[in-house]
CSV table of N, CA, C and O in Angstrom, one decimal:
chain,number,residue,atom,x,y,z
A,1,MET,N,0.8,-1.2,0.0
A,1,MET,CA,0.0,0.0,0.0
A,1,MET,C,0.9,1.2,0.0
A,1,MET,O,0.5,2.2,-0.6
A,2,ARG,N,2.0,1.2,0.7
A,2,ARG,CA,2.9,2.3,0.8
A,2,ARG,C,3.4,2.7,-0.7
A,2,ARG,O,3.4,3.9,-1.0
A,3,ASP,N,3.7,1.7,-1.5
A,3,ASP,CA,4.2,2.0,-2.9
A,3,ASP,C,3.1,2.7,-3.7
A,3,ASP,O,3.4,3.6,-4.4
A,4,ILE,N,1.9,2.2,-3.5
A,4,ILE,CA,0.8,2.9,-4.3
A,4,ILE,C,0.6,4.3,-3.8
A,4,ILE,O,0.3,5.2,-4.6
A,5,ALA,N,0.6,4.5,-2.5
A,5,ALA,CA,0.5,5.8,-1.9
A,5,ALA,C,1.6,6.7,-2.4
A,5,ALA,O,1.3,7.9,-2.8
A,6,ASP,N,2.8,6.2,-2.5
A,6,ASP,CA,3.9,7.0,-3.0
A,6,ASP,C,3.7,7.4,-4.5
A,6,ASP,O,4.0,8.5,-4.9
A,7,GLU,N,3.3,6.4,-5.2
A,7,GLU,CA,3.1,6.6,-6.7
A,7,GLU,C,1.9,7.6,-7.0
A,7,GLU,O,2.0,8.4,-7.9
A,8,THR,N,0.9,7.6,-6.2
A,8,THR,CA,-0.3,8.4,-6.5
A,8,THR,C,-0.3,9.7,-5.7
A,8,THR,O,-1.0,10.6,-6.0
A,9,GLY,N,0.6,9.8,-4.7
A,9,GLY,CA,0.6,11.0,-3.9
A,9,GLY,C,-0.6,11.1,-2.9
A,9,GLY,O,-0.9,12.1,-2.3
A,10,ILE,N,-1.3,10.0,-2.7
A,10,ILE,CA,-2.4,9.9,-1.8
A,10,ILE,C,-1.9,9.2,-0.5
A,10,ILE,O,-1.1,8.2,-0.6
A,11,SER,N,-2.2,9.7,0.6
A,11,SER,CA,-1.8,9.2,1.9
A,11,SER,C,-2.3,7.7,2.0
A,11,SER,O,-3.3,7.4,1.5
A,12,VAL,N,-1.5,6.9,2.8
A,12,VAL,CA,-1.9,5.6,3.0
A,12,VAL,C,-3.3,5.5,3.6
A,12,VAL,O,-4.2,4.7,3.3
A,13,HIS,N,-3.6,6.4,4.6
A,13,HIS,CA,-4.9,6.4,5.3
A,13,HIS,C,-6.0,6.7,4.3
A,13,HIS,O,-7.0,6.0,4.2
A,14,HIS,N,-5.8,7.7,3.4
A,14,HIS,CA,-6.9,8.1,2.4
A,14,HIS,C,-7.0,7.0,1.4
A,14,HIS,O,-8.1,6.6,0.9
A,15,LEU,N,-5.9,6.4,1.0
A,15,LEU,CA,-6.0,5.3,0.0
A,15,LEU,C,-6.7,4.1,0.6
A,15,LEU,O,-7.6,3.5,-0.1
A,16,SER,N,-6.4,3.8,1.8
A,16,SER,CA,-7.1,2.7,2.5
A,16,SER,C,-8.6,3.0,2.6
A,16,SER,O,-9.5,2.1,2.3
A,17,ASN,N,-9.0,4.2,2.9
A,17,ASN,CA,-10.4,4.6,3.0
A,17,ASN,C,-11.1,4.5,1.6
A,17,ASN,O,-12.2,4.1,1.5
A,18,LEU,N,-10.4,4.9,0.6
A,18,LEU,CA,-10.9,4.9,-0.8
A,18,LEU,C,-11.2,3.4,-1.2
A,18,LEU,O,-12.2,3.1,-1.8
A,19,ILE,N,-10.2,2.5,-1.0
A,19,ILE,CA,-10.4,1.1,-1.3
A,19,ILE,C,-11.6,0.5,-0.6
A,19,ILE,O,-12.4,-0.2,-1.1
A,20,ASN,N,-11.7,0.8,0.7
A,20,ASN,CA,-12.8,0.3,1.5
A,20,ASN,C,-14.1,0.8,1.0
A,20,ASN,O,-15.1,0.1,0.9
A,21,SER,N,-14.2,2.1,0.7
A,21,SER,CA,-15.5,2.7,0.2
A,21,SER,C,-15.8,2.2,-1.2
A,21,SER,O,-17.0,2.0,-1.5
A,22,GLU,N,-14.9,2.1,-2.1
A,22,GLU,CA,-15.2,1.7,-3.4
A,22,GLU,C,-15.4,0.2,-3.6
A,22,GLU,O,-16.2,-0.2,-4.4
A,23,PHE,N,-14.7,-0.6,-2.9
A,23,PHE,CA,-14.8,-2.1,-3.1
A,23,PHE,C,-15.3,-2.8,-1.9
A,23,PHE,O,-15.5,-4.0,-2.0
A,24,GLY,N,-15.5,-2.1,-0.8
A,24,GLY,CA,-16.0,-2.8,0.4
A,24,GLY,C,-15.0,-3.8,1.0
A,24,GLY,O,-15.4,-4.8,1.6
A,25,LEU,N,-13.7,-3.6,0.7
A,25,LEU,CA,-12.7,-4.6,1.2
A,25,LEU,C,-11.5,-3.9,1.7
A,25,LEU,O,-11.2,-2.7,1.3
A,26,HIS,N,-10.8,-4.5,2.6
A,26,HIS,CA,-9.5,-4.0,3.1
A,26,HIS,C,-8.5,-4.2,1.9
A,26,HIS,O,-8.7,-5.1,1.1
A,27,PHE,N,-7.5,-3.5,2.0
A,27,PHE,CA,-6.5,-3.5,0.9
A,27,PHE,C,-6.0,-4.9,0.6
A,27,PHE,O,-6.0,-5.4,-0.6
A,28,GLN,N,-5.6,-5.7,1.6
A,28,GLN,CA,-5.1,-7.0,1.4
A,28,GLN,C,-6.1,-8.0,0.8
A,28,GLN,O,-5.9,-8.8,0.0
A,29,ASP,N,-7.4,-7.8,1.3
A,29,ASP,CA,-8.5,-8.6,0.7
A,29,ASP,C,-8.7,-8.3,-0.7
A,29,ASP,O,-8.9,-9.2,-1.5
A,30,TYR,N,-8.6,-7.0,-1.1
A,30,TYR,CA,-8.7,-6.6,-2.5
A,30,TYR,C,-7.6,-7.2,-3.3
A,30,TYR,O,-7.9,-7.8,-4.4
A,31,VAL,N,-6.4,-7.2,-2.8
A,31,VAL,CA,-5.2,-7.7,-3.6
A,31,VAL,C,-5.5,-9.2,-3.7
A,31,VAL,O,-5.3,-9.8,-4.8
A,32,ASN,N,-5.9,-9.9,-2.7
A,32,ASN,CA,-6.1,-11.4,-2.8
A,32,ASN,C,-7.2,-11.7,-3.7
A,32,ASN,O,-7.2,-12.7,-4.4
A,33,LEU,N,-8.3,-10.9,-3.7
A,33,LEU,CA,-9.4,-11.1,-4.7
A,33,LEU,C,-8.8,-11.0,-6.1
A,33,LEU,O,-9.2,-11.8,-7.0
A,34,LYS,N,-8.0,-10.1,-6.4
A,34,LYS,CA,-7.4,-9.9,-7.7
A,34,LYS,C,-6.5,-11.1,-8.1
A,34,LYS,O,-6.5,-11.6,-9.2
A,35,ARG,N,-5.8,-11.6,-7.1
A,35,ARG,CA,-5.0,-12.8,-7.3
A,35,ARG,C,-5.9,-14.0,-7.6
A,35,ARG,O,-5.5,-14.8,-8.5
A,36,ILE,N,-7.0,-14.1,-6.9
A,36,ILE,CA,-7.9,-15.3,-7.2
A,36,ILE,C,-8.5,-15.1,-8.6
A,36,ILE,O,-8.7,-16.1,-9.3
A,37,GLU,N,-8.9,-13.9,-9.0
A,37,GLU,CA,-9.4,-13.7,-10.3
A,37,GLU,C,-8.4,-14.2,-11.4
A,37,GLU,O,-8.8,-14.8,-12.4
A,38,TYR,N,-7.2,-13.8,-11.2
A,38,TYR,CA,-6.1,-14.2,-12.1
A,38,TYR,C,-6.0,-15.7,-12.1
A,38,TYR,O,-5.9,-16.4,-13.2
A,39,PHE,N,-5.9,-16.4,-10.9
A,39,PHE,CA,-5.9,-17.8,-10.8
A,39,PHE,C,-7.0,-18.5,-11.6
A,39,PHE,O,-6.8,-19.4,-12.4
A,40,LYS,N,-8.2,-17.9,-11.4
A,40,LYS,CA,-9.4,-18.5,-12.1
A,40,LYS,C,-9.3,-18.3,-13.6
A,40,LYS,O,-9.7,-19.2,-14.4
A,41,GLU,N,-8.7,-17.2,-14.1
A,41,GLU,CA,-8.5,-17.0,-15.5
A,41,GLU,C,-7.5,-17.9,-16.1
A,41,GLU,O,-7.7,-18.4,-17.3
A,42,LYS,N,-6.5,-18.3,-15.4
A,42,LYS,CA,-5.4,-19.1,-15.9
A,42,LYS,C,-5.6,-20.6,-15.7
A,42,LYS,O,-4.8,-21.4,-16.2
A,43,ILE,N,-6.6,-21.0,-14.9
A,43,ILE,CA,-6.7,-22.4,-14.5
A,43,ILE,C,-6.8,-23.4,-15.7
A,43,ILE,O,-6.3,-24.5,-15.6
A,44,ASN,N,-7.3,-23.0,-16.8
A,44,ASN,CA,-7.3,-23.8,-18.0
A,44,ASN,C,-6.3,-23.4,-19.1
A,44,ASN,O,-6.4,-23.9,-20.2
A,45,ASP,N,-5.4,-22.6,-18.7
A,45,ASP,CA,-4.3,-22.1,-19.6
A,45,ASP,C,-3.4,-23.3,-19.9
A,45,ASP,O,-2.9,-23.9,-18.9
A,46,PRO,N,-3.1,-23.6,-21.1
A,46,PRO,CA,-2.2,-24.7,-21.4
A,46,PRO,C,-0.8,-24.6,-20.7
A,46,PRO,O,-0.2,-25.6,-20.4
A,47,GLU,N,-0.4,-23.3,-20.5
A,47,GLU,CA,0.9,-23.1,-19.9
A,47,GLU,C,0.9,-23.5,-18.4
A,47,GLU,O,2.0,-23.7,-17.8
A,48,TRP,N,-0.3,-23.6,-17.8
A,48,TRP,CA,-0.4,-24.0,-16.4
A,48,TRP,C,-0.8,-25.4,-16.2
A,48,TRP,O,-0.9,-25.9,-15.1
A,49,LYS,N,-0.9,-26.2,-17.3
A,49,LYS,CA,-1.4,-27.6,-17.2
A,49,LYS,C,-0.6,-28.5,-16.3
A,49,LYS,O,-1.1,-29.4,-15.7
A,50,ASP,N,0.7,-28.2,-16.3
A,50,ASP,CA,1.6,-29.1,-15.5
A,50,ASP,C,1.8,-28.5,-14.1
A,50,ASP,O,2.6,-29.2,-13.3
A,51,LEU,N,1.3,-27.4,-13.7
A,51,LEU,CA,1.5,-26.8,-12.4
A,51,LEU,C,0.6,-27.5,-11.4
A,51,LEU,O,-0.6,-27.8,-11.6
A,52,SER,N,1.1,-27.7,-10.2
A,52,SER,CA,0.3,-28.1,-9.0
A,52,SER,C,-0.6,-26.9,-8.6
A,52,SER,O,-0.3,-25.8,-9.0
A,53,LEU,N,-1.5,-27.2,-7.7
A,53,LEU,CA,-2.3,-26.1,-7.2
A,53,LEU,C,-1.4,-25.1,-6.4
A,53,LEU,O,-1.7,-23.9,-6.5
A,54,GLU,N,-0.4,-25.6,-5.8
A,54,GLU,CA,0.5,-24.7,-5.1
A,54,GLU,C,1.3,-23.9,-6.1
A,54,GLU,O,1.5,-22.7,-5.9
A,55,GLY,N,1.7,-24.5,-7.2
A,55,GLY,CA,2.4,-23.7,-8.2
A,55,GLY,C,1.5,-22.6,-8.8
A,55,GLY,O,1.9,-21.5,-9.1
A,56,MET,N,0.2,-23.0,-9.0
A,56,MET,CA,-0.8,-22.0,-9.5
A,56,MET,C,-0.9,-20.8,-8.5
A,56,MET,O,-1.1,-19.7,-8.9
A,57,ALA,N,-0.9,-21.2,-7.2
A,57,ALA,CA,-1.1,-20.1,-6.2
A,57,ALA,C,0.1,-19.2,-6.3
A,57,ALA,O,-0.1,-18.0,-6.3
A,58,TRP,N,1.3,-19.7,-6.4
A,58,TRP,CA,2.5,-18.9,-6.5
A,58,TRP,C,2.5,-18.1,-7.7
A,58,TRP,O,2.9,-16.9,-7.8
A,59,GLY,N,2.0,-18.7,-8.8
A,59,GLY,CA,1.9,-18.0,-10.1
A,59,GLY,C,0.9,-16.9,-10.1
A,59,GLY,O,1.0,-16.0,-10.9
A,60,SER,N,0.0,-16.9,-9.2
A,60,SER,CA,-1.0,-15.9,-9.0
A,60,SER,C,-0.6,-14.8,-8.1
A,60,SER,O,-1.3,-13.8,-7.8
A,61,GLY,N,0.6,-15.0,-7.5
A,61,GLY,CA,1.1,-13.9,-6.6
A,61,GLY,C,1.0,-14.2,-5.1
A,61,GLY,O,1.5,-13.4,-4.3
A,62,PHE,N,0.5,-15.3,-4.7
A,62,PHE,CA,0.4,-15.7,-3.3
A,62,PHE,C,1.8,-16.1,-2.9
A,62,PHE,O,2.5,-16.8,-3.6
A,63,LYS,N,2.2,-15.7,-1.7
A,63,LYS,CA,3.5,-16.1,-1.1
A,63,LYS,C,3.5,-17.4,-0.3
A,63,LYS,O,4.5,-17.9,0.0
A,64,SER,N,2.3,-17.8,0.1
A,64,SER,CA,2.2,-19.0,0.8
A,64,SER,C,0.9,-19.8,0.4
A,64,SER,O,-0.1,-19.2,0.0
A,65,ARG,N,1.0,-21.1,0.6
A,65,ARG,CA,-0.2,-21.9,0.2
A,65,ARG,C,-1.3,-21.6,1.2
A,65,ARG,O,-2.5,-21.5,0.8
A,66,THR,N,-1.0,-21.4,2.5
A,66,THR,CA,-2.1,-21.2,3.5
A,66,THR,C,-2.8,-19.9,3.2
A,66,THR,O,-4.0,-19.9,3.2
A,67,THR,N,-2.1,-18.8,2.8
A,67,THR,CA,-2.8,-17.6,2.5
A,67,THR,C,-3.7,-17.7,1.3
A,67,THR,O,-4.8,-17.2,1.3
A,68,CYS,N,-3.2,-18.4,0.3
A,68,CYS,CA,-4.0,-18.7,-0.9
A,68,CYS,C,-5.3,-19.4,-0.6
A,68,CYS,O,-6.4,-19.0,-1.0
A,69,PHE,N,-5.1,-20.5,0.2
A,69,PHE,CA,-6.3,-21.3,0.5
A,69,PHE,C,-7.3,-20.6,1.3
A,69,PHE,O,-8.5,-20.6,1.1
A,70,ARG,N,-6.8,-19.8,2.3
A,70,ARG,CA,-7.8,-19.0,3.1
A,70,ARG,C,-8.5,-18.0,2.3
A,70,ARG,O,-9.7,-17.8,2.5
A,71,ALA,N,-7.7,-17.3,1.5
A,71,ALA,CA,-8.3,-16.2,0.6
A,71,ALA,C,-9.3,-16.8,-0.3
A,71,ALA,O,-10.4,-16.3,-0.6
A,72,PHE,N,-9.0,-18.0,-0.9
A,72,PHE,CA,-9.8,-18.6,-1.9
A,72,PHE,C,-11.2,-19.0,-1.2
A,72,PHE,O,-12.2,-18.7,-1.8
A,73,ILE,N,-11.1,-19.6,-0.1
A,73,ILE,CA,-12.3,-20.0,0.6
A,73,ILE,C,-13.1,-18.7,1.0
A,73,ILE,O,-14.4,-18.7,0.8
A,74,LYS,N,-12.5,-17.7,1.5
A,74,LYS,CA,-13.1,-16.5,1.9
A,74,LYS,C,-13.9,-15.8,0.7
A,74,LYS,O,-15.0,-15.4,0.8
A,75,HIS,N,-13.3,-15.8,-0.5
A,75,HIS,CA,-13.9,-15.1,-1.6
A,75,HIS,C,-14.7,-16.0,-2.6
A,75,HIS,O,-15.5,-15.5,-3.3
A,76,THR,N,-14.5,-17.3,-2.5
A,76,THR,CA,-15.3,-18.2,-3.4
A,76,THR,C,-16.2,-19.2,-2.7
A,76,THR,O,-17.1,-19.8,-3.3
A,77,GLY,N,-15.9,-19.4,-1.4
A,77,GLY,CA,-16.6,-20.4,-0.7
A,77,GLY,C,-16.1,-21.8,-0.9
A,77,GLY,O,-16.6,-22.8,-0.4
A,78,LYS,N,-15.0,-22.0,-1.7
A,78,LYS,CA,-14.4,-23.2,-2.0
A,78,LYS,C,-12.9,-23.2,-1.9
A,78,LYS,O,-12.4,-22.1,-2.1
A,79,SER,N,-12.3,-24.3,-1.6
A,79,SER,CA,-10.9,-24.3,-1.6
A,79,SER,C,-10.4,-24.4,-3.1
A,79,SER,O,-11.2,-24.7,-4.0
A,80,PRO,N,-9.1,-24.0,-3.3
A,80,PRO,CA,-8.7,-24.1,-4.7
A,80,PRO,C,-8.8,-25.5,-5.3
A,80,PRO,O,-9.2,-25.6,-6.5
A,81,SER,N,-8.6,-26.5,-4.5
A,81,SER,CA,-8.7,-27.9,-5.1
A,81,SER,C,-10.2,-28.2,-5.4
A,81,SER,O,-10.5,-28.9,-6.4
A,82,GLU,N,-11.1,-27.8,-4.6
A,82,GLU,CA,-12.6,-28.0,-4.9
A,82,GLU,C,-13.0,-27.2,-6.1
A,82,GLU,O,-13.7,-27.8,-7.0
A,83,TYR,N,-12.5,-26.0,-6.2
A,83,TYR,CA,-12.8,-25.2,-7.4
A,83,TYR,C,-12.2,-25.8,-8.6
A,83,TYR,O,-12.9,-26.0,-9.7
A,84,PHE,N,-11.0,-26.3,-8.5
A,84,PHE,CA,-10.2,-26.9,-9.6
A,84,PHE,C,-11.0,-28.1,-10.1
A,84,PHE,O,-11.1,-28.4,-11.3
A,85,LYS,N,-11.4,-28.9,-9.2
A,85,LYS,CA,-12.1,-30.2,-9.5
A,85,LYS,C,-13.4,-29.9,-10.3
A,85,LYS,O,-13.7,-30.5,-11.3
A,86,VAL,N,-14.2,-28.9,-9.9
A,86,VAL,CA,-15.4,-28.5,-10.6
A,86,VAL,C,-15.1,-28.0,-12.0
A,86,VAL,O,-15.8,-28.4,-12.9
A,87,ILE,N,-14.1,-27.2,-12.1
A,87,ILE,CA,-13.7,-26.6,-13.4
A,87,ILE,C,-13.2,-27.6,-14.4
A,87,ILE,O,-13.6,-27.6,-15.5
A,88,ARG,N,-12.4,-28.6,-13.9
A,88,ARG,CA,-11.9,-29.6,-14.8
A,88,ARG,C,-13.0,-30.5,-15.3
A,88,ARG,O,-13.0,-31.0,-16.4
A,89,MET,N,-14.1,-30.7,-14.5
A,89,MET,CA,-15.2,-31.6,-14.9
A,89,MET,C,-16.1,-30.8,-15.8
A,89,MET,O,-16.7,-31.3,-16.7
A,90,ASN,N,-16.3,-29.5,-15.5
A,90,ASN,CA,-17.3,-28.7,-16.3
A,90,ASN,C,-16.7,-27.3,-16.5
A,90,ASN,O,-17.0,-26.4,-15.7
A,91,PRO,N,-15.9,-27.1,-17.5
A,91,PRO,CA,-15.2,-25.8,-17.7
A,91,PRO,C,-16.2,-24.6,-17.8
A,91,PRO,O,-15.8,-23.5,-17.5
A,92,GLU,N,-17.4,-24.9,-18.3
A,92,GLU,CA,-18.3,-23.8,-18.5
A,92,GLU,C,-18.8,-23.2,-17.1
A,92,GLU,O,-19.3,-22.1,-17.0
A,93,LYS,N,-18.6,-24.0,-16.0
A,93,LYS,CA,-19.0,-23.5,-14.7
A,93,LYS,C,-18.0,-22.5,-14.1
A,93,LYS,O,-18.3,-21.9,-13.1
A,94,SER,N,-16.8,-22.3,-14.7
A,94,SER,CA,-15.9,-21.4,-14.2
A,94,SER,C,-16.5,-20.0,-14.1
A,94,SER,O,-16.1,-19.2,-13.2
A,95,ILE,N,-17.3,-19.6,-14.9
A,95,ILE,CA,-17.9,-18.3,-14.9
A,95,ILE,C,-19.0,-18.2,-13.8
A,95,ILE,O,-19.2,-17.2,-13.2
A,96,GLN,N,-19.6,-19.3,-13.5
A,96,GLN,CA,-20.7,-19.4,-12.6
A,96,GLN,C,-20.3,-19.3,-11.1
A,96,GLN,O,-20.9,-18.8,-10.3
A,97,ILE,N,-19.1,-19.9,-10.9
A,97,ILE,CA,-18.6,-19.9,-9.5
A,97,ILE,C,-18.0,-18.6,-9.2
A,97,ILE,O,-17.1,-18.1,-9.8
A,98,VAL,N,-18.5,-17.9,-8.1
A,98,VAL,CA,-18.1,-16.6,-7.7
A,98,VAL,C,-16.8,-16.6,-7.0
A,98,VAL,O,-16.4,-17.5,-6.3
């Protein structure tokens, strides 16, 4: 958040309030949501076909498996492995799972 504040000239406090009011999320939750969206976009990418779920988590910007799994459950209601299993069986469902 400090880097964004420095780049934009907006104080960390105001930036935090802006993210909270615009997205209804704390900064780290917003970042994790964006990482999950990226994970979901890439899940059927041929370049990711040989990656483990942990590799996909790291490829999405998560620094730990635990953080990824907690964030995934918080934002989708499913663990990455549950989500992955549903998508592999029914790729058209990837859009339906929030």
